[in-house]
Short mmCIF file of C-alpha atoms and ligand atoms in Angstrom, two decimals:
data_model
loop_
_atom_site.label_atom_id
_atom_site.label_comp_id
_atom_site.label_asym_id
_atom_site.label_seq_id
_atom_site.Cartn_x
_atom_site.Cartn_y
_atom_site.Cartn_z
CA MET Y 1 -54.50 285.11 142.39
CA TYR Y 2 -51.42 283.32 143.88
CA PHE Y 3 -53.09 280.44 145.78
CA GLY Y 4 -54.15 277.77 143.38
CA SER Y 5 -52.13 279.29 140.52
CA VAL Y 6 -49.57 277.31 138.51
CA LYS Y 7 -46.85 279.35 140.19
CA PHE Y 8 -48.20 278.36 143.64
CA PHE Y 9 -48.01 274.65 142.80
CA LYS Y 10 -44.53 275.07 141.30
CA HIS Y 11 -43.37 276.69 144.59
CA LEU Y 12 -45.17 274.04 146.64
CA ILE Y 13 -43.48 271.19 144.81
CA CYS Y 14 -40.11 272.90 145.06
CA SER Y 15 -40.57 273.52 148.79
CA VAL Y 16 -41.55 269.90 149.42
CA VAL Y 17 -38.61 268.57 147.39
CA ILE Y 18 -36.09 270.94 149.11
CA GLY Y 19 -37.66 270.05 152.48
CA TRP Y 20 -37.20 266.32 151.86
CA PHE Y 21 -33.57 266.89 150.84
CA ALA Y 22 -32.96 268.94 153.95
CA VAL Y 23 -34.50 266.32 156.24
CA ALA Y 24 -32.63 263.49 154.47
CA THR Y 25 -29.31 265.37 154.65
CA PHE Y 26 -29.83 266.14 158.33
CA CYS Y 27 -30.62 262.53 159.14
CA ALA Y 28 -27.62 261.26 157.17
CA VAL Y 29 -25.22 263.67 158.90
CA PHE Y 30 -26.71 263.15 162.35
CA PHE Y 31 -26.91 259.37 162.30
CA GLY Y 32 -23.65 259.10 160.35
CA VAL Y 33 -21.73 261.02 162.99
CA LYS Y 34 -23.47 259.14 165.78
CA TYR Y 35 -22.71 255.77 164.12
CA GLY Y 36 -19.15 256.84 163.44
CA LEU Y 37 -18.66 257.75 167.04
CA GLU Y 38 -20.09 254.47 168.16
CA VAL Y 39 -17.87 252.53 165.80
CA LYS Y 40 -14.90 254.48 167.08
CA LYS Y 41 -15.93 253.83 170.66
CA ASN Y 42 -16.37 250.12 169.95
CA LYS Y 43 -13.03 249.98 168.22
CA GLU Y 44 -11.40 251.61 171.24
CA LEU Y 45 -13.12 249.18 173.57
CA THR Y 46 -12.06 246.21 171.43
CA ALA Y 47 -8.49 247.55 171.25
CA ALA Y 48 -8.39 247.97 175.00
CA ALA Y 49 -9.74 244.45 175.51
CA SER Y 50 -7.23 243.05 173.02
CA ALA Y 51 -4.41 244.93 174.71
CA GLU Y 52 -5.45 243.43 178.01
CA VAL Y 53 -5.58 239.95 176.50
CA SER Y 54 -2.22 240.43 174.75
CA GLU Y 55 -0.69 241.45 178.02
CA LYS Y 56 -1.91 238.27 179.63
CA GLU Y 57 -0.91 236.09 176.71
CA ASP Y 58 2.43 234.92 175.58
CA THR Y 59 4.46 238.07 175.26
CA ILE Y 60 8.01 238.98 175.92
CA VAL Y 61 8.74 242.41 177.37
CA GLU Y 62 12.11 243.49 176.07
CA ASN Y 63 12.61 246.33 178.57
CA GLU Y 64 11.82 244.06 181.50
CA LYS Y 65 15.06 242.11 181.13
CA LEU Y 66 17.53 242.17 183.96
CA SER Y 67 20.82 243.84 183.54
CA MET Y 68 23.84 241.58 183.94
CA GLU Y 69 24.51 243.07 187.35
CA GLU Y 70 20.98 242.63 188.65
CA TYR Y 71 20.92 239.09 187.33
CA TYR Y 72 24.27 238.24 188.80
CA LEU Y 73 23.54 239.76 192.20
CA ARG Y 74 20.28 237.90 192.48
CA MET Y 75 21.84 234.55 191.69
CA ALA Y 76 24.66 235.25 194.13
CA ALA Y 77 22.24 236.30 196.86
CA ASP Y 78 20.41 232.98 196.38
CA GLY Y 79 23.54 231.06 197.12
CA TYR Y 80 24.84 230.32 193.65
CA THR Y 81 28.64 230.61 193.44
CA ALA Y 82 30.53 232.66 190.89
CA ASP Y 83 31.47 229.40 189.10
CA ASP Y 84 27.78 228.29 189.13
CA ILE Y 85 26.70 231.53 187.56
CA LEU Y 86 29.42 231.49 184.96
CA SER Y 87 28.83 227.86 183.93
CA PHE Y 88 25.10 228.50 183.84
CA ILE Y 89 25.49 231.50 181.57
CA SER Y 90 27.86 229.55 179.33
CA ARG Y 91 25.43 226.68 178.98
CA THR Y 92 22.37 228.79 178.33
CA GLU Y 93 23.66 231.92 176.65
CA GLY Y 94 26.99 231.02 175.11
CA GLY Y 95 29.13 233.21 172.86
CA THR Y 96 29.61 236.84 173.72
CA ALA Y 97 27.34 236.75 176.79
CA ALA Y 98 29.50 234.08 178.35
CA GLU Y 99 32.68 235.99 177.56
CA PHE Y 100 31.16 239.15 178.95
CA ALA Y 101 30.04 237.30 182.06
CA ALA Y 102 33.51 235.87 182.59
CA ASP Y 103 35.03 239.35 182.37
CA TYR Y 104 32.31 240.75 184.63
CA ILE Y 105 32.77 238.09 187.25
CA GLU Y 106 36.55 238.51 187.23
CA ALA Y 107 36.37 242.28 187.52
CA ASN Y 108 33.84 242.18 190.35
CA LYS Y 109 35.15 239.29 192.37
CA ASP Y 110 36.14 241.40 195.35
CA LYS Y 111 32.98 243.43 195.26
CA PHE Y 112 30.77 240.37 195.48
CA ALA Y 113 33.05 238.06 197.49
CA ASP Y 114 30.87 238.26 200.62
CA MET Y 115 27.81 237.19 198.76
CA PHE Y 116 29.09 233.79 197.85
CA ARG Y 117 28.59 230.95 200.21
CA GLU Y 118 31.08 228.50 198.87
CA ASP Y 119 29.90 225.67 201.07
CA THR Y 120 26.36 225.86 199.72
CA ALA Y 121 27.00 225.48 196.02
CA PHE Y 122 25.21 222.57 194.42
CA THR Y 123 27.40 222.20 191.37
CA ASN Y 124 30.80 221.92 193.03
CA GLY Y 125 30.07 219.13 195.46
CA GLY Y 126 29.12 221.31 198.39
CA SER Y 127 26.08 220.56 200.51
CA THR Y 128 22.89 221.91 199.07
CA ALA Y 129 21.44 224.94 200.76
CA ILE Y 130 19.00 225.92 198.05
CA GLU Y 131 16.02 224.00 199.33
CA TYR Y 132 14.05 223.71 196.13
CA THR Y 133 16.78 221.58 194.58
CA GLU Y 134 15.63 218.83 196.98
CA LEU Y 135 12.03 218.97 195.78
CA TYR Y 136 10.51 216.45 193.35
CA PRO Y 137 13.42 213.97 193.10
CA ASP Y 138 11.84 212.33 190.03
CA LEU Y 139 11.56 215.60 188.13
CA TYR Y 140 14.74 215.16 186.13
CA ALA Y 141 15.63 214.66 182.50
CA GLU Y 142 18.71 213.46 180.70
CA ALA Y 143 20.45 216.49 179.26
CA PRO Y 144 21.99 215.97 175.82
CA SER Y 145 25.75 216.10 175.50
CA GLU Y 146 25.50 218.42 172.50
CA PHE Y 147 23.00 220.21 170.32
CA THR Y 148 22.46 219.94 166.59
CA GLU Y 149 21.44 222.68 164.14
CA ALA Y 150 19.48 221.69 161.03
CA GLU Y 151 19.32 224.00 158.02
CA LYS Y 152 16.22 225.57 156.56
CA THR Y 153 13.99 223.83 159.06
CA VAL Y 154 10.69 224.85 160.59
CA TYR Y 155 9.62 223.54 164.00
CA LEU Y 156 5.93 223.97 164.39
CA THR Y 157 4.98 224.14 168.07
CA PHE Y 158 1.52 224.16 169.60
CA ASP Y 159 0.99 225.36 173.18
CA ASP Y 160 -1.87 225.04 175.69
CA GLY Y 161 -3.45 221.82 174.41
CA PRO Y 162 -4.88 219.29 174.31
CA SER Y 163 -8.32 220.05 172.91
CA GLU Y 164 -10.51 219.04 170.00
CA ASN Y 165 -8.42 221.36 167.85
CA THR Y 166 -5.41 219.16 168.62
CA LEU Y 167 -7.11 216.28 166.79
CA MET Y 168 -7.74 218.38 163.71
CA ILE Y 169 -4.10 219.51 163.69
CA LEU Y 170 -2.99 215.88 164.01
CA ASP Y 171 -4.95 215.04 160.86
CA ILE Y 172 -3.34 217.86 158.91
CA LEU Y 173 0.17 216.90 160.07
CA GLU Y 174 -0.48 213.29 159.12
CA LYS Y 175 -1.69 214.29 155.65
CA TYR Y 176 1.66 215.99 154.99
CA ASP Y 177 3.72 213.47 156.97
CA ILE Y 178 5.03 216.19 159.31
CA LYS Y 179 6.04 215.81 162.92
CA ALA Y 180 5.60 218.74 165.26
CA THR Y 181 5.88 219.61 168.95
CA PHE Y 182 3.05 220.05 171.48
CA PHE Y 183 3.83 221.92 174.67
CA MET Y 184 0.96 220.54 176.69
CA SER Y 185 -0.91 222.05 179.56
CA GLY Y 186 -2.47 218.66 180.11
CA GLY Y 187 -5.79 217.88 181.72
CA GLU Y 188 -7.14 215.34 184.12
CA SER Y 189 -10.14 214.02 182.14
CA ASP Y 190 -9.97 210.72 180.27
CA TYR Y 191 -10.82 212.61 177.07
CA THR Y 192 -7.89 215.02 177.29
CA LYS Y 193 -5.58 212.16 178.30
CA SER Y 194 -6.71 210.15 175.27
CA ILE Y 195 -5.80 213.12 173.00
CA MET Y 196 -2.36 213.38 174.63
CA LYS Y 197 -1.84 209.66 173.97
CA LYS Y 198 -2.80 210.11 170.31
CA VAL Y 199 -0.28 212.91 169.95
CA ALA Y 200 2.47 210.78 171.46
CA ASP Y 201 1.52 207.67 169.46
CA ALA Y 202 1.62 209.64 166.22
CA GLY Y 203 5.29 210.34 166.89
CA HIS Y 204 5.09 214.04 167.78
CA THR Y 205 7.10 215.45 170.66
CA ILE Y 206 5.26 216.39 173.81
CA GLY Y 207 6.87 218.97 176.01
CA ILE Y 208 5.90 220.39 179.36
CA HIS Y 209 3.97 223.68 179.38
CA SER Y 210 1.79 224.48 182.38
CA ILE Y 211 -1.15 222.61 183.79
CA SER Y 212 -2.57 225.61 185.63
CA HIS Y 213 -1.29 228.34 183.26
CA GLU Y 214 -2.01 230.85 186.06
CA TYR Y 215 0.89 233.22 185.64
CA GLU Y 216 0.61 234.83 189.10
CA THR Y 217 0.68 231.48 190.87
CA VAL Y 218 3.14 229.71 188.64
CA TYR Y 219 5.71 232.50 188.90
CA ALA Y 220 5.13 233.37 192.54
CA SER Y 221 8.38 231.56 193.48
CA VAL Y 222 10.76 228.89 192.27
CA GLU Y 223 8.86 226.42 194.52
CA SER Y 224 5.49 227.16 193.03
CA PHE Y 225 6.92 226.98 189.55
CA LEU Y 226 8.36 223.54 190.27
CA GLU Y 227 5.06 222.39 191.72
CA ASP Y 228 3.22 223.33 188.52
CA MET Y 229 5.96 221.85 186.37
CA ASN Y 230 5.89 218.60 188.33
CA ASN Y 231 2.10 218.38 188.06
CA THR Y 232 2.34 218.88 184.28
CA TYR Y 233 5.12 216.38 183.98
CA ASN Y 234 3.17 213.72 185.87
CA CYS Y 235 0.02 214.40 183.89
CA ILE Y 236 1.87 213.91 180.59
CA TYR Y 237 3.69 210.83 181.83
CA GLU Y 238 0.48 209.22 183.11
CA ALA Y 239 -1.41 209.94 179.92
CA THR Y 240 1.29 208.98 177.38
CA GLY Y 241 3.89 206.86 179.16
CA VAL Y 242 6.47 209.33 177.87
CA LYS Y 243 8.76 211.25 180.20
CA PRO Y 244 9.01 214.71 178.67
CA GLN Y 245 12.53 216.01 178.21
CA ILE Y 246 11.80 219.52 176.95
CA MET Y 247 9.63 222.38 178.05
CA ARG Y 248 8.28 225.81 177.23
CA PHE Y 249 7.66 228.32 179.96
CA PRO Y 250 4.11 229.71 180.03
CA GLY Y 251 4.42 233.18 178.54
CA GLY Y 252 7.97 232.39 177.39
CA SER Y 253 11.10 232.25 179.52
CA ILE Y 254 11.00 236.02 180.17
CA ASN Y 255 7.66 237.66 180.65
CA ASN Y 256 5.71 240.22 182.70
CA TYR Y 257 5.12 237.79 185.55
CA ASN Y 258 8.47 236.20 186.22
CA ARG Y 259 10.88 239.10 186.35
CA LEU Y 260 11.71 238.44 189.98
CA VAL Y 261 12.41 234.73 189.62
CA TYR Y 262 13.29 233.80 186.09
CA PRO Y 263 17.07 233.46 186.48
CA GLN Y 264 16.62 231.01 189.35
CA ILE Y 265 13.83 229.15 187.62
CA ILE Y 266 15.78 228.82 184.38
CA ALA Y 267 18.88 227.73 186.30
CA GLU Y 268 16.96 225.11 188.25
CA VAL Y 269 15.14 223.71 185.20
CA THR Y 270 18.46 223.53 183.32
CA ARG Y 271 20.18 221.91 186.31
CA ARG Y 272 17.51 219.22 186.27
CA GLY Y 273 18.46 218.37 182.69
CA PHE Y 274 15.45 219.86 180.90
CA VAL Y 275 15.96 221.87 177.72
CA TYR Y 276 13.58 224.80 177.22
CA TYR Y 277 12.53 226.42 173.98
CA ASP Y 278 11.13 229.89 173.33
CA TRP Y 279 10.37 230.89 169.75
CA ASN Y 280 11.60 233.21 167.03
CA VAL Y 281 8.38 233.32 165.02
CA SER Y 282 4.94 233.83 166.50
CA GLY Y 283 1.56 233.41 164.80
CA GLU Y 284 0.28 235.91 167.40
CA ASP Y 285 -2.77 233.65 167.61
CA ALA Y 286 -3.18 233.96 171.36
CA THR Y 287 -4.80 237.40 171.02
CA SER Y 288 -8.54 237.67 170.63
CA HIS Y 289 -8.38 239.64 167.38
CA ALA Y 290 -6.29 237.05 165.46
CA THR Y 291 -7.70 236.20 162.07
CA TRP Y 292 -6.76 233.65 159.38
CA THR Y 293 -4.92 236.39 157.47
CA SER Y 294 -3.06 237.74 160.50
CA ILE Y 295 -1.86 234.30 161.67
CA TYR Y 296 -0.86 233.17 158.16
CA ASN Y 297 1.01 236.42 157.46
CA ASN Y 298 2.70 236.52 160.87
CA VAL Y 299 4.08 233.01 160.40
CA LEU Y 300 5.24 233.37 156.79
CA ASP Y 301 6.58 236.92 157.13
CA GLY Y 302 8.23 235.95 160.42
CA ILE Y 303 10.03 233.03 158.87
CA LYS Y 304 11.13 234.92 155.77
CA SER Y 305 12.41 237.94 157.77
CA ASN Y 306 14.30 235.72 160.20
CA SER Y 307 18.05 236.18 160.40
CA THR Y 308 18.51 232.39 160.59
CA ASP Y 309 16.76 229.74 158.52
CA ARG Y 310 15.75 227.80 161.64
CA ALA Y 311 12.33 228.83 162.85
CA ILE Y 312 10.57 227.75 166.00
CA VAL Y 313 6.99 228.82 165.37
CA LEU Y 314 4.62 229.53 168.23
CA LEU Y 315 0.97 228.54 167.65
CA HIS Y 316 -1.76 227.35 169.99
CA ASP Y 317 -4.08 224.32 169.99
CA SER Y 318 -6.28 225.18 172.95
CA GLY Y 319 -10.05 224.81 172.58
CA ASP Y 320 -10.70 228.42 171.56
CA LYS Y 321 -8.09 228.53 168.82
CA TYR Y 322 -10.03 227.07 165.90
CA THR Y 323 -8.81 229.95 163.68
CA THR Y 324 -5.30 228.61 164.10
CA VAL Y 325 -6.40 225.18 162.88
CA THR Y 326 -7.73 226.72 159.67
CA THR Y 327 -4.30 228.21 158.90
CA VAL Y 328 -2.06 225.25 159.51
CA GLU Y 329 -2.50 223.46 156.21
CA ASP Y 330 -1.95 226.63 154.15
CA ILE Y 331 1.14 227.50 156.19
CA ILE Y 332 2.56 224.05 155.52
CA ILE Y 333 1.85 224.22 151.79
CA ALA Y 334 3.45 227.66 151.44
CA LEU Y 335 6.60 226.69 153.37
CA LYS Y 336 7.01 223.43 151.49
CA GLU Y 337 6.87 225.36 148.25
CA ASP Y 338 9.66 227.57 149.64
CA GLY Y 339 11.78 224.47 150.27
CA TYR Y 340 11.53 224.30 154.08
CA SER Y 341 11.66 221.02 155.94
CA PHE Y 342 9.65 220.36 159.07
CA ALA Y 343 10.90 218.59 162.16
CA PRO Y 344 9.80 217.97 165.75
CA LEU Y 345 11.89 219.39 168.55
CA ASP Y 346 13.74 217.01 170.77
CA ASN Y 347 16.27 217.87 173.42
CA THR Y 348 19.19 217.68 170.98
CA VAL Y 349 17.82 220.52 168.81
CA LYS Y 350 19.76 223.70 169.61
CA PRO Y 351 17.33 225.86 171.59
CA ILE Y 352 16.09 229.27 170.50
CA THR Y 353 15.63 231.21 173.69
CA PHE Y 354 15.03 234.79 174.71
CA SER Y 355 18.33 236.22 175.92
CA TYR Y 356 17.92 237.29 179.53
CA VAL Y 357 21.14 239.20 179.81
CA ASP Y 358 21.27 242.71 178.43
ZN1 ZN A 401 0.62 228.98 177.06
#
């Protein structure tokens, strides 16, 4: 008799065991695949969100640069003379770009002759026809007669402050007796003003950044840029008693949002005596997926792989950048061990800027 026999129970136990294995395996595969897909989907969503954030954050778009001809034509169409354009390029680009520009201007003089309105140039004593040069008569700085270049020096710069994170960074800098540079967005409250004052009183440099930091508005025209710059300047001056001499463009001097106006904006800011600084090392801490490790590695690898031993390092001290704060001390320790000095920017430090001429 099979039912109830030893053989029956053997088979029964085997069937149950095999059954359980089958169910367990099915569940593992089914839920594993489902979970895997979900993780992948989440990753894609996060990546897409990060990409969107990165795009809005401080990024330079190499292929968005103007060609020399585009750049030149635009300046000429705005009323700048050939001499204006050449002297501007010499002052801001120097070296081979200036030589190239000189050759280019000489070779194309006839072609562009009609575009120049000699009587409207503002740098050769002519009456001013570019209206924005008349705006904000107090928005001027004293340009230095020459720049200096220190060796093996790191310039730590913090954008978008002030916030509570600024205070923590101040403590770290004080501990290591380091001066840095804060490109401030400012703020109208007494609290933010008191932080700005602390930064200035501690001997750090405060530069102009952008009080609104709304790229579309700031870069809508030269006029709207100057309005934002003037508001930021006044905010810093009121809070600290210091008239800022240097600046950093929101998003850097060349970015997704200012392609149509950056030559004129840079020319106007430079004409007013301000010195602007981009960066050659970025902590990439403006993106939402930045971690302690990514920021630390970006800064140290960036400095070590630099072609020069001068590094202007971009970091942020806005309220949501606490992760950055946690990296600053370790970055300082590592760089000190490597023999780097730290210094604040001032307008005599030779700028590091994105080249805007191809
Ligand atoms: Zn910024």
